[in-house]
Coordinates of C-alpha atoms in Angstrom, one line a residue:
X30 CA -0.1 0.1 0.1
X31 CA 1.0 4.1 -0.9
X32 CA 2.6 6.8 1.7
X33 CA -0.4 8.1 0.4
X34 CA -2.9 5.4 1.1
X35 CA -1.3 5.4 4.7
X36 CA -2.5 5.6 7.4
X37 CA -6.3 6.6 6.3
X38 CA -6.4 3.8 3.8
X39 CA -6.1 1.3 6.6
X40 CA -8.9 2.4 8.3
X41 CA -11.1 2.7 5.8
X42 CA -10.2 -1.2 4.5
X43 CA -10.6 -1.7 8.5
X44 CA -14.6 -0.5 8.4
X45 CA -14.6 -2.1 4.7
X46 CA -14.2 -5.6 6.3
X47 CA -16.3 -5.3 9.5
X48 CA -19.0 -3.7 7.1
X49 CA -19.2 -7.4 6.4
X50 CA -17.9 -9.3 9.6
X51 CA -20.8 -10.1 11.9
X52 CA -21.0 -8.8 15.0
X53 CA -18.1 -9.8 16.9
X54 CA -15.4 -10.3 14.2
X55 CA -16.4 -6.3 13.8
X56 CA -15.7 -6.2 17.0
X57 CA -12.1 -7.4 17.1
X58 CA -10.9 -5.8 13.8
X59 CA -12.3 -2.1 15.1
X60 CA -9.3 -3.5 17.9
X61 CA -6.5 -4.6 15.5
X62 CA -6.9 -1.6 13.1
X63 CA -5.3 1.3 14.9
X64 CA -3.2 -0.9 16.2
X65 CA -2.1 -2.2 12.8
X66 CA -2.0 1.2 11.1
X67 CA -0.1 3.0 13.7
X68 CA 2.4 0.4 13.2
X69 CA 2.5 1.7 9.0
X70 CA 2.9 5.3 10.4
X71 CA 5.2 5.4 12.4
X72 CA 6.8 3.0 9.7
X73 CA 6.0 5.6 7.1
X74 CA 5.6 8.8 8.5
X75 CA 8.3 11.5 9.8
X76 CA 8.5 15.3 9.6
X77 CA 8.6 15.8 5.6
X78 CA 7.0 12.7 5.0
X79 CA 5.5 13.7 1.6
X80 CA 2.9 11.9 -1.6
X81 CA 1.2 13.6 -4.4
X82 CA -1.4 12.3 -6.9
X83 CA -1.6 14.9 -9.8
X84 CA -5.5 14.5 -10.7
X85 CA -7.1 15.9 -13.9
X86 CA -3.9 18.2 -14.4
X87 CA -3.3 19.4 -10.5
X88 CA -1.0 18.8 -7.8
X89 CA -3.0 17.0 -4.9
X90 CA -0.8 16.5 -2.6
X91 CA -2.6 13.8 -0.4
X92 CA 0.0 14.0 2.4
X93 CA 2.4 16.5 3.9
X94 CA 3.0 15.6 7.6
X95 CA 5.0 18.2 10.4
X96 CA 5.3 17.8 13.4
X97 CA 2.2 19.4 14.2
X98 CA 0.2 17.2 12.3
X99 CA 1.6 13.8 13.5
X100 CA 0.7 15.4 16.6
X101 CA -3.3 14.2 15.6
X102 CA -2.3 11.4 13.9
X103 CA -0.8 9.7 16.8
X104 CA -3.7 11.0 18.9
X105 CA -6.2 9.6 16.3
X106 CA -5.0 6.7 16.2
X107 CA -5.1 6.0 20.2
X108 CA -8.9 7.5 20.7
X109 CA -10.0 4.3 17.9
X110 CA -7.5 2.3 20.5
X111 CA -9.6 3.7 23.4
X112 CA -13.2 3.9 21.3
X113 CA -12.9 0.0 19.8
X114 CA -12.1 -0.9 23.5
X115 CA -14.9 0.2 25.4
X116 CA -17.3 -0.8 22.6
X117 CA -15.5 -4.5 22.8
X118 CA -18.5 -5.5 24.0
X119 CA -21.3 -3.6 21.3
X120 CA -22.7 -6.0 18.9
X121 CA -23.4 -3.5 15.8
X122 CA -21.1 -3.5 12.6
X123 CA -22.7 -0.2 12.7
X124 CA -21.2 0.9 15.3
X125 CA -17.0 -0.4 14.3
X126 CA -17.0 0.4 10.3
X127 CA -18.4 4.1 11.9
X128 CA -15.9 4.5 13.9
X129 CA -13.0 3.7 11.7
X130 CA -14.5 5.8 8.8
X131 CA -14.3 8.6 10.8
X132 CA -10.5 8.6 12.4
X133 CA -9.6 8.2 8.6
X134 CA -11.2 11.7 7.8
X135 CA -9.5 12.6 10.7
X136 CA -6.2 11.9 10.0
X137 CA -6.5 12.9 6.0
X138 CA -7.4 16.0 6.8
X139 CA -4.7 16.8 8.8
X140 CA -2.2 15.3 6.8
X141 CA -3.5 16.7 3.7
X142 CA -1.5 19.2 1.8
X143 CA -3.3 20.7 -0.2
X144 CA -7.5 22.1 -0.3
X145 CA -9.0 19.5 -2.5
X146 CA -7.6 16.0 -0.5
X147 CA -8.5 18.8 2.4
X148 CA -11.9 18.5 1.4
X149 CA -12.3 15.0 0.6
X150 CA -11.9 14.5 3.9
X151 CA -14.0 16.6 6.0
X152 CA -16.7 14.8 4.5
X153 CA -15.4 11.7 5.2
X154 CA -15.7 13.3 8.7
X155 CA -19.3 13.8 8.0
X156 CA -20.4 10.6 6.7
X157 CA -18.7 8.6 9.8
X158 CA -19.6 11.2 12.3
X159 CA -23.4 11.3 10.8
X160 CA -23.2 7.1 11.5
X161 CA -21.6 7.3 14.9
X162 CA -25.0 9.3 15.7
X163 CA -27.7 7.4 13.6
X164 CA -25.8 4.3 15.1
X165 CA -28.2 5.3 18.5
X166 CA -31.0 3.5 16.4
X167 CA -33.3 5.7 18.1
X168 CA -36.0 9.0 17.3
X169 CA -33.6 11.4 19.1
X170 CA -29.9 9.9 17.4
X171 CA -31.6 9.9 14.0
X172 CA -33.3 12.8 14.2
X173 CA -30.0 14.9 15.9
X174 CA -27.4 13.1 13.3
X175 CA -30.2 14.4 10.4
X176 CA -29.1 18.1 11.5
X177 CA -25.5 17.4 12.6
X178 CA -25.4 15.9 8.6
X179 CA -26.4 19.6 7.9
X180 CA -23.7 21.2 9.1
X181 CA -21.1 19.4 8.4
X182 CA -22.7 19.8 5.0
X183 CA -22.5 23.1 5.4
X184 CA -18.9 23.5 6.3
X185 CA -18.5 21.1 3.2
X186 CA -20.2 23.7 0.7
X187 CA -19.0 26.6 2.3
X188 CA -15.3 25.4 2.3
X189 CA -15.4 24.2 -1.3
X190 CA -17.0 27.5 -2.3
X191 CA -13.2 28.8 -0.2
X192 CA -11.6 26.5 -1.7
X193 CA -12.5 27.2 -5.5
X194 CA -12.4 31.2 -5.0
X195 CA -8.7 31.0 -3.4
X196 CA -7.5 28.9 -6.3
X197 CA -9.5 30.5 -8.8
X198 CA -7.6 33.8 -7.9
X199 CA -3.9 33.1 -6.7
X200 CA -3.5 29.1 -9.1
X201 CA -2.4 27.7 -5.9
X202 CA -4.3 24.9 -3.7
X203 CA -1.3 24.5 -1.3
X204 CA -2.8 24.4 2.4
X205 CA -0.1 26.7 4.1
X206 CA -1.4 29.8 6.2
X207 CA -4.4 31.4 3.9
X208 CA -4.9 35.0 5.9
X209 CA -8.8 36.8 5.8
X210 CA -7.3 39.2 3.4
X211 CA -6.9 36.1 0.6
X212 CA -9.9 35.9 -1.3
X213 CA -12.5 33.1 -0.2
X214 CA -10.4 33.8 3.4
X215 CA -14.0 34.4 5.0
X216 CA -15.5 31.5 3.7
X217 CA -13.0 28.8 4.5
X218 CA -12.1 30.2 8.2
X219 CA -16.4 30.0 8.4
X220 CA -15.7 26.6 7.3
X221 CA -13.5 25.5 9.9
X222 CA -16.0 27.8 12.4
X223 CA -18.4 25.6 11.9
X224 CA -16.2 22.6 12.3
X225 CA -14.8 24.2 16.0
X226 CA -18.7 25.0 17.3
X227 CA -18.4 28.6 16.9
X228 CA -21.3 30.8 18.9
X229 CA -24.1 30.7 16.6
X230 CA -23.1 27.8 14.6
X231 CA -22.5 25.5 17.6
X232 CA -25.7 24.0 17.8
X233 CA -24.7 21.2 16.0
X234 CA -22.1 20.1 19.0
X235 CA -24.3 20.6 22.3
X236 CA -27.8 18.5 20.0
X237 CA -25.9 15.9 18.0
X238 CA -22.8 14.4 20.7
X239 CA -24.9 13.4 23.6
X240 CA -27.5 11.7 21.5
X241 CA -25.0 9.5 19.7
X242 CA -24.0 6.2 19.9
X243 CA -22.2 4.1 23.0
X244 CA -19.4 4.4 20.6
X245 CA -19.8 8.1 19.5
X246 CA -20.2 9.0 23.1
X247 CA -16.9 7.8 23.8
X248 CA -14.8 9.4 19.6
X249 CA -16.9 11.7 18.6
X250 CA -15.1 14.5 21.1
X251 CA -12.6 13.2 19.5
X252 CA -11.6 14.2 15.1
X253 CA -14.3 17.3 14.7
X254 CA -14.0 20.1 16.5
X255 CA -10.2 19.0 16.5
X256 CA -10.3 19.3 12.5
X257 CA -11.6 22.1 12.6
X258 CA -8.9 23.7 15.2
X259 CA -6.4 22.7 13.2
X260 CA -7.9 24.3 10.2
X261 CA -7.7 27.5 12.4
X262 CA -4.2 27.3 13.6
X263 CA -3.0 26.2 10.1
X264 CA -4.7 28.1 7.9
X265 CA -5.7 31.5 9.8
X266 CA -2.6 32.4 12.8
X267 CA -2.4 35.6 14.2
X268 CA -6.7 36.1 12.7
X269 CA -7.3 39.0 15.3
X270 CA -10.8 38.2 14.8
X271 CA -10.5 34.8 16.5
X272 CA -9.5 36.7 19.7
X273 CA -12.8 38.1 19.3
X274 CA -15.0 35.0 18.1
X275 CA -13.0 32.6 20.9
X276 CA -13.6 34.8 23.9
X277 CA -17.5 34.5 23.5
X278 CA -17.2 31.0 22.7
X279 CA -15.6 30.7 25.9
X280 CA -18.3 32.7 27.6
X281 CA -21.2 32.0 25.6
X282 CA -22.3 28.1 27.3
X283 CA -21.5 29.4 31.0
X284 CA -25.5 29.9 31.7
X285 CA -26.5 26.5 30.1
X286 CA -23.9 24.1 31.7
X287 CA -25.6 25.8 34.4
X288 CA -28.9 25.1 34.1
X289 CA -29.2 21.4 31.7
X290 CA -30.3 18.8 33.0
X291 CA -29.3 16.2 31.1
X292 CA -25.7 16.0 31.6
X293 CA -24.3 15.0 28.7
X294 CA -25.9 18.8 27.6
X295 CA -23.8 19.9 30.3
X296 CA -20.6 17.9 28.6
X297 CA -21.1 19.0 25.7
X298 CA -21.7 22.5 26.7
X299 CA -18.4 23.0 29.0
X300 CA -16.1 21.6 25.8
X301 CA -17.2 24.9 23.9
X302 CA -15.1 26.7 26.6
X303 CA -12.3 25.2 26.4
X304 CA -12.1 25.1 22.5
X305 CA -13.0 28.8 22.5
X306 CA -9.4 29.0 24.6
X307 CA -7.8 27.3 21.8
X308 CA -9.1 29.5 19.4
X309 CA -8.3 32.7 20.6
X310 CA -4.9 31.1 21.5
X311 CA -5.2 30.2 17.4
X312 CA -5.9 34.2 17.4
X313 CA -2.8 35.1 19.0
X314 CA -0.7 32.7 16.4
X315 CA 2.5 32.9 18.7
X316 CA 5.2 29.8 18.9
X317 CA 3.7 29.6 22.6
X318 CA 0.4 29.6 21.5
X319 CA 0.1 27.1 18.6
X320 CA 2.5 24.6 21.7
X321 CA -0.7 25.1 24.0
X322 CA -3.1 24.4 21.1
X323 CA -0.9 21.1 20.5
X324 CA -0.6 20.3 23.6
X325 CA -4.1 21.0 24.9
X326 CA -5.7 19.2 22.2
X327 CA -4.2 16.1 23.5
X328 CA -5.0 16.5 27.0
X329 CA -8.7 17.7 25.9
X330 CA -9.7 14.8 24.1
X331 CA -7.9 12.8 26.4
X332 CA -10.2 14.1 29.7
X333 CA -13.1 14.6 27.6
X334 CA -13.3 11.1 26.1
X335 CA -12.9 10.1 30.1
X336 CA -15.8 12.0 31.2
X337 CA -17.9 11.6 27.8
X338 CA -16.9 7.6 28.4
X339 CA -18.4 7.9 31.9
X340 CA -21.3 8.9 31.2
X341 CA -22.1 6.6 28.6
X342 CA -21.0 4.4 31.0
X343 CA -23.9 5.2 33.8
X344 CA -26.0 5.7 30.6
X345 CA -25.3 1.2 30.0
X346 CA -25.8 0.7 33.6
X347 CA -28.4 3.0 34.7
X348 CA -30.5 4.2 31.8
X349 CA -30.1 7.9 32.7
X350 CA -28.1 10.6 32.5
X351 CA -30.9 12.9 33.8
X352 CA -28.9 15.1 37.1
X353 CA -32.2 15.2 39.0
X354 CA -32.2 11.1 38.9
X355 CA -28.6 10.1 39.4
X356 CA -26.1 10.7 42.6
X357 CA -25.1 7.7 45.0
X358 CA -23.4 5.9 42.2
X359 CA -19.8 6.1 43.7
X360 CA -20.8 3.3 46.3
X361 CA -21.5 1.1 43.3
X362 CA -19.3 2.5 40.4
X363 CA -15.9 3.1 42.0
X364 CA -13.7 3.0 38.7
X365 CA -15.8 5.5 37.1
X366 CA -15.9 7.2 40.3
X367 CA -12.6 7.6 39.9
X368 CA -12.1 8.2 36.2
X369 CA -14.3 10.9 36.3
X370 CA -12.7 13.1 39.4
X371 CA -9.5 12.6 37.8
X372 CA -11.1 13.8 34.4
X373 CA -13.1 16.7 36.1
X374 CA -9.5 17.9 37.6
X375 CA -7.4 17.6 34.4
X376 CA -10.1 20.0 33.1
X377 CA -9.7 22.5 36.2
X378 CA -5.7 22.0 34.5
X379 CA -4.7 21.1 38.3
X380 CA -0.9 20.4 39.0
X381 CA -0.5 16.3 38.2
X382 CA -2.3 16.0 35.6
X383 CA -1.3 16.7 32.1
X384 CA -3.9 19.5 31.1
X385 CA -1.7 22.0 34.1
X386 CA 0.5 22.2 31.7
X387 CA -1.1 22.7 28.2
X388 CA -3.5 24.9 29.9
X389 CA -0.3 27.3 31.0
X390 CA 1.1 26.8 28.3
X391 CA -2.6 28.6 26.7
X392 CA -2.7 31.6 29.3
X393 CA 0.4 32.2 29.5
X394 CA 0.4 33.0 25.3
X395 CA -2.5 35.0 26.0
X396 CA -0.6 36.8 29.5
X397 CA 2.2 37.8 26.9
X398 CA 0.6 39.0 23.7
X399 CA -0.2 41.9 23.1
X400 CA -4.0 42.1 23.9
X401 CA -5.0 43.2 27.0
X402 CA -4.2 42.1 30.9
X403 CA -7.9 41.3 31.1
X404 CA -8.8 39.5 28.2
X405 CA -6.1 36.9 30.8
X406 CA -8.0 37.3 33.7
X407 CA -11.3 37.0 31.7
X408 CA -10.0 33.1 30.1
X409 CA -8.4 32.5 33.6
X410 CA -11.3 32.8 35.9
X411 CA -13.1 30.6 32.8
X412 CA -10.8 28.0 34.0
X413 CA -11.8 27.9 37.5
X414 CA -15.5 28.7 36.6
X415 CA -15.5 24.9 34.1
X416 CA -13.7 23.1 36.8
X417 CA -17.1 23.9 39.3
X418 CA -19.3 23.1 36.4
X419 CA -18.3 20.4 35.9
X420 CA -17.3 19.1 39.4
X421 CA -20.6 20.1 40.3
X422 CA -22.8 19.4 38.3
X423 CA -21.0 16.1 37.2
X424 CA -19.0 14.5 40.2
X425 CA -20.9 16.0 43.0
X426 CA -24.6 15.2 41.3
X427 CA -23.8 12.1 39.3
X428 CA -21.1 10.6 41.7
X429 CA -20.8 12.1 45.6
X430 CA -24.7 13.2 46.3
X431 CA -26.5 11.0 48.9
X432 CA -29.5 9.1 47.0
X433 CA -32.7 7.8 48.5
X434 CA -33.2 5.7 45.2
X435 CA -31.8 2.5 45.8
X436 CA -28.5 1.2 43.8
X437 CA -28.2 -2.0 44.9
X438 CA -29.1 -3.4 41.4
X439 CA -26.3 -1.2 39.7
X440 CA -23.1 -2.4 39.3
X441 CA -19.7 -1.1 37.4
X442 CA -19.1 -0.9 34.5
X443 CA -18.2 -3.8 32.0
X444 CA -14.2 -4.4 32.0
X445 CA -13.9 -3.6 28.2
X446 CA -15.7 0.0 29.6
X447 CA -13.9 0.7 32.4
X448 CA -10.3 -0.3 30.5
X449 CA -11.0 2.2 28.3
X450 CA -11.8 5.5 31.0
X451 CA -8.4 3.5 32.8
X452 CA -6.2 4.3 29.5
X453 CA -6.7 8.0 29.3
X454 CA -6.4 8.8 33.3
X455 CA -3.2 7.3 33.5
X456 CA -2.2 9.2 30.2
X457 CA -2.8 12.3 32.0
X458 CA -1.3 10.9 35.3
X459 CA 1.6 9.9 33.5
X460 CA 2.5 13.6 32.0
X461 CA 1.5 15.2 34.9
X462 CA 3.7 13.4 36.9
X463 CA 6.4 13.3 34.5
X464 CA 5.8 16.9 32.8
X465 CA 8.8 16.0 31.0
X466 CA 7.3 13.7 28.8
X467 CA 4.9 16.3 27.1
X468 CA 8.1 18.3 25.1
X469 CA 7.4 16.0 22.0
X470 CA 3.6 18.2 22.0
X471 CA 5.5 21.3 20.9
X472 CA 5.9 21.5 17.2
X473 CA 7.0 25.4 17.5
X474 CA 10.0 23.9 20.5
X475 CA 9.4 27.1 22.7
X476 CA 10.6 27.3 25.8
X477 CA 8.4 28.4 28.0
X478 CA 8.4 26.3 31.3
X479 CA 5.4 27.2 33.5
X480 CA 6.1 24.7 36.9
X481 CA 6.7 26.5 39.5
X482 CA 5.2 26.8 43.3
X483 CA 3.7 30.4 42.0
X484 CA 2.2 28.8 39.7
X485 CA 0.9 25.8 41.3
X486 CA -0.1 28.1 44.4
X487 CA -2.0 30.1 41.7
X488 CA -4.5 27.7 39.8
X489 CA -5.0 25.6 43.4
X490 CA -5.8 29.4 45.0
X491 CA -8.0 29.9 41.7
X492 CA -9.8 26.1 42.1
X493 CA -10.8 27.0 45.9
X494 CA -11.9 30.2 45.2
X495 CA -14.2 29.2 42.3
X496 CA -15.9 26.8 44.9
X497 CA -16.2 28.7 47.4
X498 CA -17.9 31.5 45.4
X499 CA -20.3 28.3 44.6
X500 CA -21.0 27.4 48.1
X501 CA -21.6 31.0 49.0
X502 CA -23.6 31.2 46.3
X503 CA -26.1 28.4 47.3
X504 CA -26.5 29.7 51.1
X505 CA -27.4 32.1 49.9
X506 CA -29.9 30.4 48.1
X507 CA -27.8 31.3 44.6
X508 CA -27.1 27.9 44.2
X509 CA -27.9 25.2 41.3
X510 CA -31.3 25.5 39.4
X511 CA -33.8 23.2 39.7
X512 CA -33.9 20.7 36.6
X513 CA -35.5 21.0 34.0
X514 CA -36.7 17.5 31.6
X515 CA -36.9 20.1 28.5
X516 CA -33.7 22.0 26.7
X517 CA -33.4 25.6 26.7
X518 CA -33.9 27.5 24.7
X519 CA -30.3 28.4 22.5
X520 CA -29.1 30.1 19.5
X521 CA -30.4 26.3 17.2
X522 CA -33.0 28.3 17.9
X523 CA -33.1 30.4 15.0
X524 CA -32.7 27.8 12.5
X525 CA -35.2 25.0 13.8
X526 CA -37.4 27.6 15.3
X527 CA -37.2 31.3 13.5
X528 CA -36.3 30.3 10.3
X529 CA -39.3 27.9 9.9
X530 CA -41.5 30.1 11.4
X531 CA -40.3 33.4 8.4
X532 CA -41.1 30.1 6.1
X533 CA -44.0 30.0 6.4
X534 CA -44.8 32.9 7.7
X535 CA -43.6 33.8 4.2
X536 CA -45.5 30.9 2.2
X537 CA -48.9 32.4 3.7
X538 CA -47.8 36.6 2.6
X539 CA -47.1 34.6 -1.1
X540 CA -50.8 33.2 -1.0
X541 CA -52.3 35.8 0.5
X542 CA -50.9 37.7 -2.8
X543 CA -51.7 34.5 -5.2
X544 CA -55.6 34.7 -4.0
X545 CA -55.4 38.6 -4.2
X546 CA -54.0 38.1 -8.1
X547 CA -56.7 35.7 -8.8
X548 CA -59.9 37.6 -7.0
X549 CA -58.4 40.6 -9.0
X550 CA -58.6 39.1 -12.2
X551 CA -61.4 38.2 -12.1
X552 CA -63.2 40.9 -10.8
X553 CA -61.4 42.6 -14.3
X554 CA -62.3 40.1 -16.4
X555 CA -65.7 38.8 -15.1
X556 CA -68.7 38.6 -17.4
X557 CA -72.3 38.7 -16.6
X558 CA -75.0 36.5 -16.8
X559 CA -75.9 37.5 -20.5
X560 CA -72.7 37.2 -21.6
X561 CA -72.0 40.5 -22.0
X562 CA -68.2 41.5 -20.8
X563 CA -69.4 44.5 -18.6
X564 CA -65.6 44.1 -16.5
X565 CA -63.4 47.4 -15.7
X566 CA -61.6 45.3 -18.9
X567 CA -64.5 44.6 -20.1
X568 CA -66.1 47.7 -20.7
X569 CA -66.0 49.9 -24.5
X570 CA -63.0 52.2 -24.0
X571 CA -63.4 56.1 -24.8
X572 CA -60.8 56.9 -27.7
X573 CA -59.4 59.5 -25.4
X574 CA -58.9 57.0 -22.6
X575 CA -56.6 54.3 -25.1
X576 CA -54.4 56.7 -26.0
X577 CA -53.8 58.5 -22.8
X578 CA -53.2 54.8 -21.8
X579 CA -50.7 53.9 -24.8
X580 CA -48.5 57.6 -24.5
X581 CA -48.3 56.3 -20.3
X582 CA -46.7 53.1 -22.1
X583 CA -44.5 54.7 -23.9
X584 CA -43.4 57.4 -21.4
X585 CA -42.9 54.3 -18.8
X586 CA -40.5 52.9 -21.9
X587 CA -38.4 55.1 -23.1
X588 CA -37.9 56.6 -19.0
X589 CA -36.6 52.3 -19.0
X590 CA -34.2 52.8 -21.4
X591 CA -36.4 50.7 -24.3
X592 CA -35.5 51.2 -28.3
X593 CA -36.8 49.4 -30.5

């Protein structure tokens, strides 16, 4: 198999085999494919490796490996392996095949050296993700899958329009620094923005992820948004508009994460905080910021995968992830509880977790940029608030809170799920205990070292004050609001309700206009019962009136410059 088909081609081959295998064999294929593909990638991919195809006079660089995208290639292999372990007992060929299609799209997208190849793998991500969501085989998952597909296709069409505009103007289809001053730059930025979950186009993220199949819950967090962040960093690093968008993106979900009842939606909303901080770093565009993005993508995938897998295990054992129906699970699901606790600590960038290093690189890049210090303070505070939300909403409400409901019939997650959760937790703790191991995740080679007593104390202080603030607010009666079964209105209302309402109003207005036009024509040409035309246009007109109307018609024609 040529280099341009590795390793994405191996995942597509695995998906084909799994699709035509029995259910048990499909699970084994999904487990072995990431291992084989990783070995192949280690053998043929290194910084500087490339491969090209010539298609209809276009030179397509389908593989262009560098330090940055190889980090993501390794991450996607790891995510596929963890998800395959998690779904080892799932008897569904569709989920296993869709997992490999999804990972193939992500690997191909980050390795693509030209925009046309990028577009092809962009669409492959959309296909794999849609199948992973619809594989839940419920009415909610099918509807969410359709909405996810609509957004991803919209991103692909927008990307294609940007590529054609950019390529026709510059004659260059290389996927590199594009910038907003180039023709088509805004379209390409918007395409990556949809993938990343920009505000107003983020509805697919909090809608589809919580409704996905078990395998989808484990792996969807690893690819779609991360490819979007990679694209923004690769093509638009240093664009100041990303700083504004990223800040709004990090602030947007704070209310919803506090009031949502479904803990899967809470987790999806808190994803936006981390993504927003990475978008801000892409807007800064310094070497330190890019290093922070690369490292934090890895850490964010590890602890978010852990949390989604934990909630998937709760859904599997308890049958719900509604906050008002959980509590007391630490007694019957101790392994899952420990994994959630470590992941929540990593989300808060606590010392001794790998996310402490990555978050400090991001915060350091913002702190030492040319932007006002208030931006640094706002985003730093968001770290503590995000921890409070995950700690209070998921760890406390879901696992540690006392519950009157008997839990004696609930067991720990099945062993494949437990092993899958423990793997990223072990990596987070290893990276936190031995931070030097994370140095290879710095593609730009920055020398900023954030681990010192002052920063450790500052992070502990930040988390302590966030928890103290919540306790004080709770004592004053401003704690968690009462849970409600329905979802709160978000920006998705604009296109799920608002646009539909506008379309209905427009349709009704056109129908009324049609009816009025028909009625007017009827009055003008209506004949009486005796057969004589006595309507307005059926009457005998004086010669002078006819001459007047001819003169008016000629004047109109002359006014608009019509010649005969």
